[in-house]
Amino acid sequence: GSWLGGRPVARLKLDAEGKDLDIVQSLGPYVDKVGLVQMEVFHDDMPRLFRGTLHCAEVLPAMRSLGFAVADGRLDDEVCADVTWGPQLRRLFRDMAFVRQAAIPLWEGFQAAYPENMCSAYSAAGACGGPACSSPRLGIHVNRTGACDD
């Protein structure tokens, strides 16, 4: 985690073949500097593809213990058992965004209003970690940081 040098990180996108949580945990005391973590989360019914791969039901409590919550409020605690993750291949895993728990009120309804097919990237902006998305294709940038100090 020292590679952060104390700087905040708006979005940490991980794809480490089942080791995503290990990377977040390796941040140690610097984990508080990360506003949003996007990682692959494997469905609970999926066989473990890689040594050390964790399932959704293992990742969610670990991320909560690090101070994160699922960014998309439409996904509740049942998300790990949900069989509607998507087309056949996508049922194995999904990209899931986690944000600082204190920022959850700012994220409520955001991903429903600005779905992934509209936003090419989500990030946590400003000192409060409010949601932001951009789409160069559509020429939009939405930033809902409220009155937080940058």
mmCIF file of C-alpha atoms in Angstrom:
data_model
loop_
_atom_site.group_PDB
_atom_site.id
_atom_site.type_symbol
_atom_site.label_atom_id
_atom_site.label_comp_id
_atom_site.label_asym_id
_atom_site.label_seq_id
_atom_site.Cartn_x
_atom_site.Cartn_y
_atom_site.Cartn_z
ATOM 1 C CA GLY A 1 0.000 0.000 0.000
ATOM 2 C CA SER A 2 2.889 2.403 0.430
ATOM 3 C CA TRP A 3 2.982 2.864 -3.357
ATOM 4 C CA LEU A 4 -0.008 5.185 -2.911
ATOM 5 C CA GLY A 5 2.203 7.674 -1.133
ATOM 6 C CA GLY A 6 -0.793 8.883 0.871
ATOM 7 C CA ARG A 7 -2.642 10.015 -2.277
ATOM 8 C CA PRO A 8 -6.369 9.272 -2.662
ATOM 9 C CA VAL A 9 -7.476 6.884 -5.397
ATOM 10 C CA ALA A 10 -10.886 7.534 -6.973
ATOM 11 C CA ARG A 11 -11.189 4.122 -8.680
ATOM 12 C CA LEU A 12 -9.196 0.937 -8.290
ATOM 13 C CA LYS A 13 -10.122 -1.542 -11.057
ATOM 14 C CA LEU A 14 -8.873 -5.058 -10.419
ATOM 15 C CA ASP A 15 -8.826 -8.220 -12.524
ATOM 16 C CA ALA A 16 -6.344 -10.513 -10.827
ATOM 17 C CA GLU A 17 -7.760 -13.970 -11.531
ATOM 18 C CA GLY A 18 -9.279 -14.523 -8.106
ATOM 19 C CA LYS A 19 -6.732 -12.515 -6.124
ATOM 20 C CA ASP A 20 -8.596 -9.197 -6.230
ATOM 21 C CA LEU A 21 -9.457 -9.215 -2.524
ATOM 22 C CA ASP A 22 -5.844 -10.037 -1.637
ATOM 23 C CA ILE A 23 -4.761 -6.884 -3.455
ATOM 24 C CA VAL A 24 -7.282 -4.720 -1.608
ATOM 25 C CA GLN A 25 -6.225 -6.250 1.715
ATOM 26 C CA SER A 26 -2.565 -5.611 0.872
ATOM 27 C CA LEU A 27 -3.271 -1.870 1.008
ATOM 28 C CA GLY A 28 -3.273 -2.137 4.802
ATOM 29 C CA PRO A 29 -3.774 1.286 6.417
ATOM 30 C CA TYR A 30 -3.909 2.923 2.972
ATOM 31 C CA VAL A 31 -7.201 1.192 2.109
ATOM 32 C CA ASP A 32 -9.016 4.274 3.459
ATOM 33 C CA LYS A 33 -7.546 6.275 0.562
ATOM 34 C CA VAL A 34 -9.527 4.266 -2.025
ATOM 35 C CA GLY A 35 -12.993 5.581 -2.916
ATOM 36 C CA LEU A 36 -14.195 2.785 -5.204
ATOM 37 C CA VAL A 37 -12.949 -0.739 -5.852
ATOM 38 C CA GLN A 38 -14.198 -2.580 -8.908
ATOM 39 C CA MET A 39 -13.352 -6.274 -8.926
ATOM 40 C CA GLU A 40 -14.464 -9.589 -10.329
ATOM 41 C CA VAL A 41 -16.632 -11.465 -7.850
ATOM 42 C CA PHE A 42 -17.242 -15.146 -8.488
ATOM 43 C CA HIS A 43 -20.718 -16.647 -8.087
ATOM 44 C CA ASP A 44 -21.132 -18.917 -5.068
ATOM 45 C CA ASP A 45 -22.122 -21.892 -7.244
ATOM 46 C CA MET A 46 -19.075 -21.597 -9.463
ATOM 47 C CA PRO A 47 -16.177 -24.040 -9.077
ATOM 48 C CA ARG A 48 -12.981 -22.351 -7.911
ATOM 49 C CA LEU A 49 -11.008 -21.709 -11.102
ATOM 50 C CA PHE A 50 -7.827 -20.522 -9.423
ATOM 51 C CA ARG A 51 -6.104 -21.382 -6.170
ATOM 52 C CA GLY A 52 -7.365 -18.995 -3.515
ATOM 53 C CA THR A 53 -10.386 -17.808 -5.507
ATOM 54 C CA LEU A 54 -13.064 -16.578 -3.141
ATOM 55 C CA HIS A 55 -16.781 -16.714 -3.777
ATOM 56 C CA CYS A 56 -19.194 -13.803 -3.457
ATOM 57 C CA ALA A 57 -20.356 -14.855 0.033
ATOM 58 C CA GLU A 58 -16.721 -14.655 1.179
ATOM 59 C CA VAL A 59 -15.859 -11.387 -0.582
ATOM 60 C CA LEU A 60 -18.828 -9.325 0.662
ATOM 61 C CA PRO A 61 -18.112 -9.636 4.410
ATOM 62 C CA ALA A 62 -14.390 -9.117 3.822
ATOM 63 C CA MET A 63 -15.036 -5.897 1.906
ATOM 64 C CA ARG A 64 -17.468 -4.736 4.608
ATOM 65 C CA SER A 65 -14.785 -5.309 7.242
ATOM 66 C CA LEU A 66 -12.489 -3.043 5.196
ATOM 67 C CA GLY A 67 -15.097 -0.264 5.255
ATOM 68 C CA PHE A 68 -16.718 -0.864 1.846
ATOM 69 C CA ALA A 69 -20.283 -1.558 0.735
ATOM 70 C CA VAL A 70 -21.735 -2.656 -2.620
ATOM 71 C CA ALA A 71 -22.150 0.550 -4.641
ATOM 72 C CA ASP A 72 -25.314 -0.499 -6.445
ATOM 73 C CA GLY A 73 -28.109 -0.385 -3.888
ATOM 74 C CA ARG A 74 -30.227 -2.608 -6.114
ATOM 75 C CA LEU A 75 -27.926 -5.470 -5.144
ATOM 76 C CA ASP A 76 -28.681 -6.692 -1.652
ATOM 77 C CA ASP A 77 -27.306 -9.473 0.512
ATOM 78 C CA GLU A 78 -29.029 -12.004 -1.753
ATOM 79 C CA VAL A 79 -26.774 -11.026 -4.661
ATOM 80 C CA CYS A 80 -24.448 -13.948 -3.964
ATOM 81 C CA ALA A 81 -27.205 -16.518 -4.439
ATOM 82 C CA ASP A 82 -28.846 -14.685 -7.337
ATOM 83 C CA VAL A 83 -29.189 -16.907 -10.411
ATOM 84 C CA THR A 84 -29.907 -13.992 -12.726
ATOM 85 C CA TRP A 85 -26.334 -12.745 -13.039
ATOM 86 C CA GLY A 86 -26.639 -12.661 -16.802
ATOM 87 C CA PRO A 87 -25.933 -14.810 -19.850
ATOM 88 C CA GLN A 88 -24.491 -18.283 -19.289
ATOM 89 C CA LEU A 89 -20.817 -17.268 -19.209
ATOM 90 C CA ARG A 90 -21.455 -14.166 -17.112
ATOM 91 C CA ARG A 91 -23.171 -16.263 -14.424
ATOM 92 C CA LEU A 92 -19.722 -17.392 -13.350
ATOM 93 C CA PHE A 93 -18.553 -13.968 -12.206
ATOM 94 C CA ARG A 94 -19.435 -10.299 -12.405
ATOM 95 C CA ASP A 95 -17.673 -7.015 -11.985
ATOM 96 C CA MET A 96 -18.879 -5.536 -8.722
ATOM 97 C CA ALA A 97 -18.187 -2.030 -7.446
ATOM 98 C CA PHE A 98 -17.607 -1.350 -3.761
ATOM 99 C CA VAL A 99 -17.520 2.147 -2.255
ATOM 100 C CA ARG A 100 -16.711 3.569 1.162
ATOM 101 C CA GLN A 101 -19.676 2.875 3.459
ATOM 102 C CA ALA A 102 -19.953 6.555 4.390
ATOM 103 C CA ALA A 103 -20.578 7.420 0.721
ATOM 104 C CA ILE A 104 -23.527 5.042 0.238
ATOM 105 C CA PRO A 105 -26.192 7.800 0.596
ATOM 106 C CA LEU A 106 -24.624 9.589 -2.383
ATOM 107 C CA TRP A 107 -24.707 6.404 -4.460
ATOM 108 C CA GLU A 108 -28.390 5.576 -3.841
ATOM 109 C CA GLY A 109 -30.138 5.331 -7.193
ATOM 110 C CA PHE A 110 -27.073 6.453 -9.153
ATOM 111 C CA GLN A 111 -26.396 3.221 -11.024
ATOM 112 C CA ALA A 112 -30.075 2.816 -11.852
ATOM 113 C CA ALA A 113 -30.132 6.341 -13.306
ATOM 114 C CA TYR A 114 -26.816 5.925 -15.136
ATOM 115 C CA PRO A 115 -26.469 2.234 -16.080
ATOM 116 C CA GLU A 116 -23.271 0.605 -17.329
ATOM 117 C CA ASN A 117 -24.376 0.848 -20.955
ATOM 118 C CA MET A 118 -24.412 4.630 -20.477
ATOM 119 C CA CYS A 119 -21.303 5.097 -18.327
ATOM 120 C CA SER A 120 -18.034 3.746 -19.595
ATOM 121 C CA ALA A 121 -16.483 4.121 -16.147
ATOM 122 C CA TYR A 122 -17.682 4.718 -12.611
ATOM 123 C CA SER A 123 -15.445 6.383 -10.076
ATOM 124 C CA ALA A 124 -15.652 7.873 -6.609
ATOM 125 C CA ALA A 125 -15.026 11.590 -6.872
ATOM 126 C CA GLY A 126 -14.203 14.275 -4.372
ATOM 127 C CA ALA A 127 -13.167 13.921 -0.779
ATOM 128 C CA CYS A 128 -16.515 12.345 0.116
ATOM 129 C CA GLY A 129 -16.345 9.598 -2.539
ATOM 130 C CA GLY A 130 -19.517 10.585 -4.347
ATOM 131 C CA PRO A 131 -20.378 8.850 -7.610
ATOM 132 C CA ALA A 132 -19.170 10.024 -10.978
ATOM 133 C CA CYS A 133 -19.453 8.482 -14.417
ATOM 134 C CA SER A 134 -18.369 9.471 -17.863
ATOM 135 C CA SER A 135 -19.167 8.426 -21.373
ATOM 136 C CA PRO A 136 -17.050 9.934 -24.130
ATOM 137 C CA ARG A 137 -19.308 8.159 -26.635
ATOM 138 C CA LEU A 138 -22.376 10.021 -25.347
ATOM 139 C CA GLY A 139 -20.444 13.144 -24.400
ATOM 140 C CA ILE A 140 -21.564 13.125 -20.774
ATOM 141 C CA HIS A 141 -19.889 13.436 -17.405
ATOM 142 C CA VAL A 142 -22.031 13.154 -14.283
ATOM 143 C CA ASN A 143 -20.612 13.991 -10.880
ATOM 144 C CA ARG A 144 -22.749 13.685 -7.743
ATOM 145 C CA THR A 145 -20.300 14.658 -5.019
ATOM 146 C CA GLY A 146 -22.691 16.950 -3.232
ATOM 147 C CA ALA A 147 -21.061 19.577 -1.078
ATOM 148 C CA CYS A 148 -17.933 17.652 -0.213
ATOM 149 C CA ASP A 149 -14.566 19.398 -0.069
ATOM 150 C CA ASP A 150 -11.970 18.460 -2.668
#
